[in-house]
Short mmCIF file of C-alpha atoms and ligand atoms in Angstrom, two decimals:
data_model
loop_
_atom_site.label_atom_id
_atom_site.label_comp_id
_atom_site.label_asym_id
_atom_site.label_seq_id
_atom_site.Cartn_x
_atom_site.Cartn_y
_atom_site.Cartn_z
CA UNK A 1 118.11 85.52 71.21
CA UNK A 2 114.88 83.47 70.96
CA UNK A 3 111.57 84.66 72.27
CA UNK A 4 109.16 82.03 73.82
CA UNK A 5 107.13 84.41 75.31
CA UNK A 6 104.24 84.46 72.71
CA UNK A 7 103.45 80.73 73.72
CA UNK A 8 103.64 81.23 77.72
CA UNK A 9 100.86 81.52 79.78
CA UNK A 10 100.16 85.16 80.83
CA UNK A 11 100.30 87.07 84.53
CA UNK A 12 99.44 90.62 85.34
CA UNK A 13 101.04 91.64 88.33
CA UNK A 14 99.96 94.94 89.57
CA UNK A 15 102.63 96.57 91.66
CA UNK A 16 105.93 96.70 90.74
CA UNK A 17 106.83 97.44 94.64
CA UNK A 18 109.82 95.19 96.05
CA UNK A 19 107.47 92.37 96.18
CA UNK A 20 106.00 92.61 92.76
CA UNK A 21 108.74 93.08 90.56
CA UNK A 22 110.70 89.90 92.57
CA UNK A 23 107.18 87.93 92.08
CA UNK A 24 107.39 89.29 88.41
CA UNK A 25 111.10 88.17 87.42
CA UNK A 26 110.45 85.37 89.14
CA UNK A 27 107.54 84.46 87.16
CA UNK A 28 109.14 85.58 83.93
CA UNK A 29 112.16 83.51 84.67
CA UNK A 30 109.47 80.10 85.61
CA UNK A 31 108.39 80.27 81.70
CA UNK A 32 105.03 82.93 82.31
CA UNK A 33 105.36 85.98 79.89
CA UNK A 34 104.59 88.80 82.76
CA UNK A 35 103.01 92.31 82.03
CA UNK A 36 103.55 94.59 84.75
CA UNK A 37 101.60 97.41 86.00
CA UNK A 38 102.71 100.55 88.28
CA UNK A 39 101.33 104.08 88.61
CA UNK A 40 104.85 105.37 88.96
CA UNK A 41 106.59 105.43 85.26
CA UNK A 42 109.99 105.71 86.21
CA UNK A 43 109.43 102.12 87.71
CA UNK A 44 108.17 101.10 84.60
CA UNK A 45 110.24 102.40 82.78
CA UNK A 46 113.51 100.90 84.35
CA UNK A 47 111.78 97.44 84.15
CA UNK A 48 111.29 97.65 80.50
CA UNK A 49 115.31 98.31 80.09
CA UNK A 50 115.51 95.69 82.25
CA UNK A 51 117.00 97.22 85.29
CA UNK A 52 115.52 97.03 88.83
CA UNK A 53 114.67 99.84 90.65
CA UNK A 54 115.11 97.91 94.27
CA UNK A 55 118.21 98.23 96.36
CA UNK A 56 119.84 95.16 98.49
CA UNK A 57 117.63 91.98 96.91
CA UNK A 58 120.22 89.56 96.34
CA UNK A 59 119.43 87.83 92.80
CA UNK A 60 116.60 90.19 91.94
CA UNK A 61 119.51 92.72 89.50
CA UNK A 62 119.97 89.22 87.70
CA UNK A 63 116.47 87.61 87.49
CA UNK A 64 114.79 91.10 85.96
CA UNK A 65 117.74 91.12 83.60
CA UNK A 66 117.17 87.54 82.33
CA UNK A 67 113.60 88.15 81.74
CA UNK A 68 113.71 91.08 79.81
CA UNK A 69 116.69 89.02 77.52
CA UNK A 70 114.04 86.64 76.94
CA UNK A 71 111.07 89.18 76.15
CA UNK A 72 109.48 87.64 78.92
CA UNK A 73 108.53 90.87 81.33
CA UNK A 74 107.10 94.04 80.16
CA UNK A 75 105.79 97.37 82.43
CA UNK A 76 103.27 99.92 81.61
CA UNK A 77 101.09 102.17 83.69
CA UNK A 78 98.36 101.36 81.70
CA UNK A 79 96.68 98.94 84.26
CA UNK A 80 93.80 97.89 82.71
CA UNK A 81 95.36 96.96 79.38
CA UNK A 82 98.10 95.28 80.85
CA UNK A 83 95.33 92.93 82.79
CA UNK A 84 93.18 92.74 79.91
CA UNK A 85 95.84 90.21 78.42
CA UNK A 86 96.80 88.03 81.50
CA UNK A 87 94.95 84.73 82.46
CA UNK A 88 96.15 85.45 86.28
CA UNK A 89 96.58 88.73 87.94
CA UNK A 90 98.36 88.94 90.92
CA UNK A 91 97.81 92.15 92.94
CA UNK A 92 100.55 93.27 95.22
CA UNK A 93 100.19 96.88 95.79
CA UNK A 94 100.11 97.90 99.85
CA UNK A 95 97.44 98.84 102.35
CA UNK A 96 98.70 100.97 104.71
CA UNK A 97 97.27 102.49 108.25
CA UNK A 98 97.32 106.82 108.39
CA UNK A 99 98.29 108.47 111.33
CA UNK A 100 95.12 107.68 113.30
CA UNK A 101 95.95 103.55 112.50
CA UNK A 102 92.81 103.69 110.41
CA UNK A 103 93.14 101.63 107.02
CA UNK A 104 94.06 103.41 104.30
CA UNK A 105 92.53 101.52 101.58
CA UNK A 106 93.40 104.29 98.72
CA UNK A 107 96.13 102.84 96.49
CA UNK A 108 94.82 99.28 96.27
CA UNK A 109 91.47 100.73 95.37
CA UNK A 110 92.48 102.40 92.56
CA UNK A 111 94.50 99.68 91.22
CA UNK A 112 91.35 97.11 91.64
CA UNK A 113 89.36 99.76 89.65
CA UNK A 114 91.93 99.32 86.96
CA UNK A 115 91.73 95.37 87.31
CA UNK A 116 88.08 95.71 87.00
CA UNK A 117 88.31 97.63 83.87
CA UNK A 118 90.86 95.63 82.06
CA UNK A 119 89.39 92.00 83.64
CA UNK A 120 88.68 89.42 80.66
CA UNK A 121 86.31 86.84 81.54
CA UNK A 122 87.70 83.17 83.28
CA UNK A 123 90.71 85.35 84.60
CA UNK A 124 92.04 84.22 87.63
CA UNK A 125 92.20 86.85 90.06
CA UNK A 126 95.15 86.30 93.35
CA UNK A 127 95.25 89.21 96.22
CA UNK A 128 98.94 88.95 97.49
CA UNK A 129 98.69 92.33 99.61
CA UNK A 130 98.18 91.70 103.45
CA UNK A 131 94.63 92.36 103.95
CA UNK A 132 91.63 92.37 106.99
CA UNK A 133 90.14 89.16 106.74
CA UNK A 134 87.33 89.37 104.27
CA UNK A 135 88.43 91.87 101.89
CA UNK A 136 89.40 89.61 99.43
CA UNK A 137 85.71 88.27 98.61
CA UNK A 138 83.72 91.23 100.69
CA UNK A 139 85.33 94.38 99.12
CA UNK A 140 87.06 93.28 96.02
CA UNK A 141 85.58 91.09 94.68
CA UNK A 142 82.57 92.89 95.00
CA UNK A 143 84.02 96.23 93.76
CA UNK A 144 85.12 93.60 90.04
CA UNK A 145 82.15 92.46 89.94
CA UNK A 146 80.09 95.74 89.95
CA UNK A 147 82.59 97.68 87.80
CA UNK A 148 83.43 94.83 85.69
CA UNK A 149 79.77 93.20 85.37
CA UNK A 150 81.45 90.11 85.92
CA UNK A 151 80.54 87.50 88.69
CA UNK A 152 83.62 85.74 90.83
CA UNK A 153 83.11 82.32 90.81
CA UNK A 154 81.13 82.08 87.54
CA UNK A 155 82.89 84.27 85.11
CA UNK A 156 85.97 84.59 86.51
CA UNK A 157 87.92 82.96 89.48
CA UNK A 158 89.43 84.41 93.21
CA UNK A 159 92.03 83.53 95.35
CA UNK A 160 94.03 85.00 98.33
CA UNK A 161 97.64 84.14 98.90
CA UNK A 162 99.88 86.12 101.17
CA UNK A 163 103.30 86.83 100.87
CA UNK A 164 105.24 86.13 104.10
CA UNK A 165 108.81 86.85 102.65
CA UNK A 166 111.53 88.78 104.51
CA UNK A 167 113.26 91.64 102.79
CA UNK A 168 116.80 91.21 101.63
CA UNK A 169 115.73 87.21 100.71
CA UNK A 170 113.08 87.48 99.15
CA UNK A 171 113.85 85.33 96.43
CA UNK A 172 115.19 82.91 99.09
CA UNK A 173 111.77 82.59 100.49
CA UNK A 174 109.47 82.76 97.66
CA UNK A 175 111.09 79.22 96.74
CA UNK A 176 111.34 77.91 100.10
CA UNK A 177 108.48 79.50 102.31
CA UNK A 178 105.25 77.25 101.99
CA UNK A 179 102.76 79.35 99.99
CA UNK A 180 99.59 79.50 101.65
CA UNK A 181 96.22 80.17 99.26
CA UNK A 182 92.40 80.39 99.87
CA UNK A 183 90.14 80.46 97.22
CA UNK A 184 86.28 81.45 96.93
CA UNK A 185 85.61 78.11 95.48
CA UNK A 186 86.99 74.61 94.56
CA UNK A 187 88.03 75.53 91.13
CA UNK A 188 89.54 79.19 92.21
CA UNK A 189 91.54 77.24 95.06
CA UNK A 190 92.65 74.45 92.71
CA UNK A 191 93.74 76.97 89.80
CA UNK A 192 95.77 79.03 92.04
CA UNK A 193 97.54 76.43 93.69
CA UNK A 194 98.71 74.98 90.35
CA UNK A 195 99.73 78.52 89.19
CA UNK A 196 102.07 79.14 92.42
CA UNK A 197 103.50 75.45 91.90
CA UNK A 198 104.44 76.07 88.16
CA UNK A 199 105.52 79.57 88.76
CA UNK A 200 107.43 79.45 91.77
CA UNK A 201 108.05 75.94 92.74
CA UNK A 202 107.26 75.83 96.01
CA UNK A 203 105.22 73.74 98.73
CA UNK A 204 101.57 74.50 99.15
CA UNK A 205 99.44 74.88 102.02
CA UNK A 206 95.60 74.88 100.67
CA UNK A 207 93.23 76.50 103.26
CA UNK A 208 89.32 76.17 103.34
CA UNK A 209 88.50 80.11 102.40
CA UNK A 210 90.60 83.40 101.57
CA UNK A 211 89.27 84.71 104.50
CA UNK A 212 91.72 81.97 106.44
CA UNK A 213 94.88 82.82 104.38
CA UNK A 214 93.92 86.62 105.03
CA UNK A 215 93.74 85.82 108.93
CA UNK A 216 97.02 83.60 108.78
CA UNK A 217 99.00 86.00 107.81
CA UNK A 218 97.45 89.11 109.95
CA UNK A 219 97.49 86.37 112.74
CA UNK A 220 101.39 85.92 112.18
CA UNK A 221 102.30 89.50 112.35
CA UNK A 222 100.38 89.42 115.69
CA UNK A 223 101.91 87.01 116.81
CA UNK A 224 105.65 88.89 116.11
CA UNK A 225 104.52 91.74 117.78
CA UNK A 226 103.35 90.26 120.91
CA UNK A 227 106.19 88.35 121.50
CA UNK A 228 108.18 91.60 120.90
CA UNK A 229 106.33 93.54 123.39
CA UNK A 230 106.74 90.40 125.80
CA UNK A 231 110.59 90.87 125.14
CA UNK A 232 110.54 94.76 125.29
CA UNK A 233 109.06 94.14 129.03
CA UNK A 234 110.74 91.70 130.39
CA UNK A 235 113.69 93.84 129.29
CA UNK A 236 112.64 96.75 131.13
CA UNK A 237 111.96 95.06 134.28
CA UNK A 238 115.28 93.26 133.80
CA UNK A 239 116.34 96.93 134.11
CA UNK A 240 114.81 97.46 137.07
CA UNK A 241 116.46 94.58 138.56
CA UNK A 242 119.76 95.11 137.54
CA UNK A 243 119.95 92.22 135.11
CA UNK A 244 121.37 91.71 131.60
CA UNK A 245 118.26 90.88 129.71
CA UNK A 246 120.60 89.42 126.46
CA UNK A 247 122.14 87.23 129.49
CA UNK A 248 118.47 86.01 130.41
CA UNK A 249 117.70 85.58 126.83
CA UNK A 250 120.71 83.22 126.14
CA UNK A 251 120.49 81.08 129.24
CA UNK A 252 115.91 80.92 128.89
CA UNK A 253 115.98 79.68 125.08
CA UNK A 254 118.52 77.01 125.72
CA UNK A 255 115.28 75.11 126.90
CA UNK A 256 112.98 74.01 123.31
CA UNK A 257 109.95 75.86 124.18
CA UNK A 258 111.16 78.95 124.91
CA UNK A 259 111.85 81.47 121.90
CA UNK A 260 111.76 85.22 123.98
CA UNK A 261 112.68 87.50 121.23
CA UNK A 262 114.78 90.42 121.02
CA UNK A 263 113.88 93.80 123.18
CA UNK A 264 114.73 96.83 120.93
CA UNK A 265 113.90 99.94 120.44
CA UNK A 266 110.93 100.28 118.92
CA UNK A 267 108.90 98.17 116.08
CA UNK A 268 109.13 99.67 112.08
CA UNK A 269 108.43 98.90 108.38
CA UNK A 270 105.77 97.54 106.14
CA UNK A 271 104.28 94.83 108.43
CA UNK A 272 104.33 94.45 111.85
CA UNK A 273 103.32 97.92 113.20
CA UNK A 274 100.50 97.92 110.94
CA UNK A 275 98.95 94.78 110.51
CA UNK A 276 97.69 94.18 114.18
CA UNK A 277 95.06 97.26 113.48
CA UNK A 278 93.27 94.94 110.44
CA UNK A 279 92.44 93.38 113.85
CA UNK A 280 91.90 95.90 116.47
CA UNK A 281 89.94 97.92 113.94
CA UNK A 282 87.41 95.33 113.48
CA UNK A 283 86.76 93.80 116.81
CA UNK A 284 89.81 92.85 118.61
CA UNK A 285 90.09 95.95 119.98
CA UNK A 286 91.05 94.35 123.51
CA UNK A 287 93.68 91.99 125.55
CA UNK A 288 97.44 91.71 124.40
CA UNK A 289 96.74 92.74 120.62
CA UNK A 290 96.13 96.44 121.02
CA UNK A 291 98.63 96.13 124.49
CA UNK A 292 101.88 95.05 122.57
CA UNK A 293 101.13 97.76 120.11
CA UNK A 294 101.19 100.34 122.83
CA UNK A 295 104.26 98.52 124.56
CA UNK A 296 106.47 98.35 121.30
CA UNK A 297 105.41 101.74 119.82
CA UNK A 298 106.97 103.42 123.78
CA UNK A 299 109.88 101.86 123.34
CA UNK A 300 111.41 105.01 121.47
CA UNK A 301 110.14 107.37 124.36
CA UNK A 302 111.13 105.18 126.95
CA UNK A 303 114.98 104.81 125.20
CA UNK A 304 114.88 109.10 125.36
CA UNK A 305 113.71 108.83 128.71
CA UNK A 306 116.94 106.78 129.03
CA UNK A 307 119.08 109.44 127.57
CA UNK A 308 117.48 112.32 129.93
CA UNK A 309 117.99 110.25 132.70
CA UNK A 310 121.91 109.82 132.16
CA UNK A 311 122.48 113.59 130.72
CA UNK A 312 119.91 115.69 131.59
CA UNK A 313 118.13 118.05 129.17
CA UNK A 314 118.14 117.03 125.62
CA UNK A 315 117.74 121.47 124.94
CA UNK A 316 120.60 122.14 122.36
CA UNK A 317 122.01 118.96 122.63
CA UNK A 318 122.94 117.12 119.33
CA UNK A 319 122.32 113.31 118.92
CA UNK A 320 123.06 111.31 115.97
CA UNK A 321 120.80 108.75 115.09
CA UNK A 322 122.53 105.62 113.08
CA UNK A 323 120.30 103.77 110.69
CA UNK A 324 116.89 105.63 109.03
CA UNK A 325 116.14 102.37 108.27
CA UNK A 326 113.64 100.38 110.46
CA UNK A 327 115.97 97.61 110.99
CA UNK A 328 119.50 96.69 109.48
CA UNK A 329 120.77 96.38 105.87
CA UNK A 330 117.54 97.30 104.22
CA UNK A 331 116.21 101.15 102.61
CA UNK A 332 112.34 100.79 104.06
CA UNK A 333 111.57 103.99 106.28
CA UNK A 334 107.76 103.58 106.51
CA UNK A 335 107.02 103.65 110.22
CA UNK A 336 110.63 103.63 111.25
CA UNK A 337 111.38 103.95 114.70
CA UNK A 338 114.06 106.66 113.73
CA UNK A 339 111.04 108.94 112.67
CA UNK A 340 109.42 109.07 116.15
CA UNK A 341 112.69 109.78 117.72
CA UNK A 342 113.03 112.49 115.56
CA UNK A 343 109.62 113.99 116.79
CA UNK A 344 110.61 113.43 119.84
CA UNK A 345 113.91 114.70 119.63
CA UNK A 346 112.61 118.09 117.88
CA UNK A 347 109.75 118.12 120.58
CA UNK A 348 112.75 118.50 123.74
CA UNK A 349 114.85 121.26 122.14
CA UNK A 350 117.34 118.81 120.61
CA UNK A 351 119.07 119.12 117.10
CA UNK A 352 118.78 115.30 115.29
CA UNK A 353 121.88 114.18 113.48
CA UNK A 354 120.97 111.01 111.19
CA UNK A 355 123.71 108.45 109.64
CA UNK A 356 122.46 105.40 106.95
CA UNK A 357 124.78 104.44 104.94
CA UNK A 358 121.67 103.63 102.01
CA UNK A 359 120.02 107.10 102.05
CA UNK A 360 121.43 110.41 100.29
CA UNK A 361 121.97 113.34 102.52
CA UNK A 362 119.00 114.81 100.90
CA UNK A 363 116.69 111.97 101.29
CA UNK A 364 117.18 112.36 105.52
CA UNK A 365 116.94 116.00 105.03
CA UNK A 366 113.16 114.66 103.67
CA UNK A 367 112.78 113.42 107.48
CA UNK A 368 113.54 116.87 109.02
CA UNK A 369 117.31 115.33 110.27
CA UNK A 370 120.46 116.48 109.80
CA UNK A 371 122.94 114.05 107.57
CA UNK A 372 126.11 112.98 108.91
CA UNK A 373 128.53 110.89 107.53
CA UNK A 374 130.87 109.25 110.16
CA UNK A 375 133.80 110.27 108.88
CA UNK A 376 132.89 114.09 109.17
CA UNK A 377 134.73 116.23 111.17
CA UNK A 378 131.12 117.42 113.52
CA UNK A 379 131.50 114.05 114.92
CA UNK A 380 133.23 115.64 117.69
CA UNK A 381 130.20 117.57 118.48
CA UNK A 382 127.75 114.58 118.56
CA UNK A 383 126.79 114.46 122.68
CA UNK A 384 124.33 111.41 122.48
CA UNK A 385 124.32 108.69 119.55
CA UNK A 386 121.35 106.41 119.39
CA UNK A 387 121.93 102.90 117.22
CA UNK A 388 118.44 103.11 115.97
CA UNK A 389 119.31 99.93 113.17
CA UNK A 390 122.10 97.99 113.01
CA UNK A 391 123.29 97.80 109.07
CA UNK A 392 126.16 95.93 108.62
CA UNK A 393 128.56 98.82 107.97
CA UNK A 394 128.51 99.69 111.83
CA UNK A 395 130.20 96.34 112.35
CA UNK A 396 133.14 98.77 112.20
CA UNK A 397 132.54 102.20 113.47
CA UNK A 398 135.37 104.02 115.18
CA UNK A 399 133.64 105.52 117.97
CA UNK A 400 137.00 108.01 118.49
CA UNK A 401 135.98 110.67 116.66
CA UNK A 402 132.90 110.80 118.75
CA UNK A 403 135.10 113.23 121.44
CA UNK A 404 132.43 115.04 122.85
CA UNK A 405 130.33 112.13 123.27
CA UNK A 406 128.96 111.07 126.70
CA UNK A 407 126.55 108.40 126.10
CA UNK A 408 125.92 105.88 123.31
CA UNK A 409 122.29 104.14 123.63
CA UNK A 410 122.27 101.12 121.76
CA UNK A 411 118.71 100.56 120.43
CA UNK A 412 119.37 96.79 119.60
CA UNK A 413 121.75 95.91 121.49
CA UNK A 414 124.55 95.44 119.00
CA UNK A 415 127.53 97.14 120.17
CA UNK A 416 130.63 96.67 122.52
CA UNK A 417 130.27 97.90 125.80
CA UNK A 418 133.29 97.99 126.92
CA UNK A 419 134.79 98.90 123.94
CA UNK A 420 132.54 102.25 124.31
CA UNK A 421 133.29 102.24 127.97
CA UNK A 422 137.38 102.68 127.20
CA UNK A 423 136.66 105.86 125.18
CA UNK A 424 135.57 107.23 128.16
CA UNK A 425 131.63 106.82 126.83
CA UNK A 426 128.60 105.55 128.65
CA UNK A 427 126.88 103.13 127.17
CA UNK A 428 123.14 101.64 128.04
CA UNK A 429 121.61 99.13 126.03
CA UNK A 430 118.13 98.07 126.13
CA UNK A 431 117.33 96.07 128.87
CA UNK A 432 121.13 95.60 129.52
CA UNK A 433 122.47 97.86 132.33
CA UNK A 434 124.48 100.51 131.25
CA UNK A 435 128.14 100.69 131.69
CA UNK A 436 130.05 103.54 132.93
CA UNK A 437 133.43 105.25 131.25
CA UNK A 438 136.40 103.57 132.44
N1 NAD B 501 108.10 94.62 101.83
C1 NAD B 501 108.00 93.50 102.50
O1 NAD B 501 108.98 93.07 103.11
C2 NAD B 501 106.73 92.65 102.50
C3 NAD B 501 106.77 91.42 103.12
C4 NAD B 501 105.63 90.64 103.11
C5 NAD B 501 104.48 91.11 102.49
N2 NAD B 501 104.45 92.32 101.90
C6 NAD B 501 103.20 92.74 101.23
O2 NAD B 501 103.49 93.22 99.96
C7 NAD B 501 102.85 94.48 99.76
C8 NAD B 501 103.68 95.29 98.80
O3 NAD B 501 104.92 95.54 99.43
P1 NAD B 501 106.11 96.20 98.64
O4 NAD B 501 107.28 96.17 99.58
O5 NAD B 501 106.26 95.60 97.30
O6 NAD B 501 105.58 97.69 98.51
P2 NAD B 501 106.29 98.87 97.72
O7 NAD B 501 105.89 100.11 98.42
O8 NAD B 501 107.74 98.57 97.51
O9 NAD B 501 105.61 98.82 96.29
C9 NAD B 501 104.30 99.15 96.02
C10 NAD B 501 104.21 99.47 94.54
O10 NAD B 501 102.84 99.63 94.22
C11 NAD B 501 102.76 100.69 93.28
N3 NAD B 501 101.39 101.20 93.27
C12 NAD B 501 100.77 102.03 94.15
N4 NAD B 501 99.51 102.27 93.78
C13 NAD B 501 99.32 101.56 92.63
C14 NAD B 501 98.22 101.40 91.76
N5 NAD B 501 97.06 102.00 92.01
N6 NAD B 501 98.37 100.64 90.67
C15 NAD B 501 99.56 100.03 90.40
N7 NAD B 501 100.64 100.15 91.18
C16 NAD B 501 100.51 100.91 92.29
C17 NAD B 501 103.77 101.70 93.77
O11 NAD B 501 104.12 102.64 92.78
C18 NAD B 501 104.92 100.77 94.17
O12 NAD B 501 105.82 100.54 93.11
C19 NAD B 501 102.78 95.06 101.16
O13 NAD B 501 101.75 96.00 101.30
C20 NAD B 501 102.48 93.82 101.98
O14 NAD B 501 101.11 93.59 101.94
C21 NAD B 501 105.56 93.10 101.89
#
């Protein structure tokens, strides 16, 4: 085995999250030698044997593999050092919203503070984390330059460039997905576009300021979750009227303009139920922004509403929830829909069975749920299932076993009516009128 990776350019990436280490063995594998930083050692600690620690990213087993073959990516939890001997660091650790949908800045602070401690002067410094437009120059920057003593611009260079991949893909997009990148100054802009062309080889879209990039990427997860909501009502009223909305949807896009999305159950994961507050919280705190939040975060009381509606009290009953997930074939929980039918479940006297196929049975226990596998003999004593996210292994469930079941709400609208109907189950969909036991 040879190893280059003395003469390679150097990266920091900070975060070894599911977008960090694919941006890191992607890196490693476009001829940078990568040093890795995480808080969490076992992450780092599977990197450096050269094993990923994320589930379901096609290529991503492979790429982190190759790199470490090549002594081309390392991990330690030792930020600063690890950033003390990289000409670009890439940041990529999250900023979430708490349960009040303030911003929770915590994490990414503390891993700044460890970029500002390890920074070398003429670094190159690239936000990748979806941020409220400004941060980038406003609050870290600033926060480098006091801790560091170091000025952006002058002694060392800033840049913002989002990452709009799509889980499951990601190394699909990276390659393929124009990379958009702001930077404080000509020379900052100009350094970080070359970096993402060498080290990922894609297209580049070069924007006047950070604080653009920052707002084209918050502005895109608006945009998602508007048209969502738009979907989500429209659906209901289709309801109302006694029409299939997935009928509507077929026959309205035929026509180039129109692109309704799908209604569903509710909106989950990383992005687009959080991003939309880096907006309301600082000043768009009116019109269809805020709205579609509201409309797409009902959906899940609105689908139990549903359920009452067809059965009666949910007291005692027991309803299996498929997919933990918040949306098919991936393991990403945060701000699942499944967790606020839970709550809500819990709340009306009901006991909450959940099935996903990627979870243990003692990581749903960790959500207060009750595992089932759909092979297990309680299936007979499951009164209400809920297809909270359709994975691909419920291509092929066997609804039989589901004897004592009266009604089978399918959050995305996934499943065969009538093949439901014929086991002498009701089904309602969302936005699709239900159908009634044969
Ligand atoms: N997941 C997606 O599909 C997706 C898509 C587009 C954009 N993004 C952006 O990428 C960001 C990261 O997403 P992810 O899916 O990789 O998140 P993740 O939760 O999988 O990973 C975050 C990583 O950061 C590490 N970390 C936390 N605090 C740290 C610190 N102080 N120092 C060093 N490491 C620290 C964690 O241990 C974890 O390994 C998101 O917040 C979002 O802005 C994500």
């Amino acid at each position: 085995m040879t190893d280059h990776s003395e003469s390679l350019p150097t990266v920091a990436v900070v975060g070894l999250g599911k977008i960090g280490l694919t941006l890191a063995a992607v890196f490693a594998n476009h001829r940078y030698n990568v040093f890795g930083a995480d808080i969490n050692p076992d992450v780092t600690a599977s990197v450096n044997q050269g094993i990923s620690h994320i589930q379901n990213e096609p290529g991503l087993d492979e790429l982190v593999w190759a790199a470490h073959q090549n002594n081309a990516l390392s991990a330690t939890t030792a930020t600063a050092e690890a950033v003390s001997q990289a000409d670009t660091i890439v940041v990529i650790v999250p900023v979430l919203t708490d349960e009040q949908n303030q911003i929770d800045y915590r994490m990414i602070d503390r891993a700044v503070e460890d970029v500002a401690n390890g920074i070398q002067k003429d670094a190159l410094v690239i936000f990748e984390t979806t941020l409220p437009p400004g941060d980038t120059e406003n609050r870290f920057g600033k926060m480098i330059k006091d801790i560091s003593g170091l000025r952006p611009g002058r002694d060392f260079d800033l840049a913002y460039s989002p990452e709009r991949v799509y889980s499951n893909q990601i190394i699909h997009d990276l390659e393929h997905y124009p990379k958009i990148v702001g930077g404080i100054n000509e020379k900052s802009l100009e350094r970080a576009a070359d970096f993402y062309k060498t080290a990922l080889g894609c297209e580049m879209i070069e924007v006047s300021s950070p604080e653009t990039a920052e707002f084209a990427k918050v502005a895109e997860c608006v945009y998602r979750d508007v048209n969502i909501a738009l979907a989500n009502e429209l659906a209901r009223f289709a309801e109302d009227k006694g029409v299939q909305m997935t009928e509507v949807i077929n026959a309205s896009n035929s026509q180039p303009y129109a692109n309704i999305h799908s209604p569903g159950i509710g909106v989950g994961g990383h992005c687009i139920p959080i991003y939309p507050y880096f907006f309301i919280n600082k000043g768009l705190s009116e019109g269809l922004t805020p709205l579609s939040r509201k409309i797409n975060d009902n959906m899940a009381d609105y689908a139990i509403t549903k359920i009452e509606e067809r059965i009666g009290s949910l007291s005692d009953k027991n309803i299996l929830i498929l997919g933990l997930s918040y949306r098919g074939n991936v393991k990403e929980p945060t701000k699942s829909t499944a967790l606020m039918l839970i709550d809500q479940l819990q709340e009306k006297g009901a006991n909450p069975f959940v099935n996903d196929p990627s979870f243990s049975d003692r990581e749903i226990r960790l959500y207060d749920a009750a595992p089932l596998a759909l092979n297990d003999q309680h299936c007979s004593e499951i009164d209400v299932v809920i297809l909270q996210a359709f994975h691909d292994a419920y291509n092929a469930i066997d609804f039989s076993h589901f004897t004592n079941c009266q009604l089978i709400l399918d959050g995305r609208n996934k499943l065969n009516q009538k093949d439901i109907n014929r086991l002498g189950i009701a089904y309602e969909g969302i936005g699709n009128e239900g159908g009634l036991p044969f």
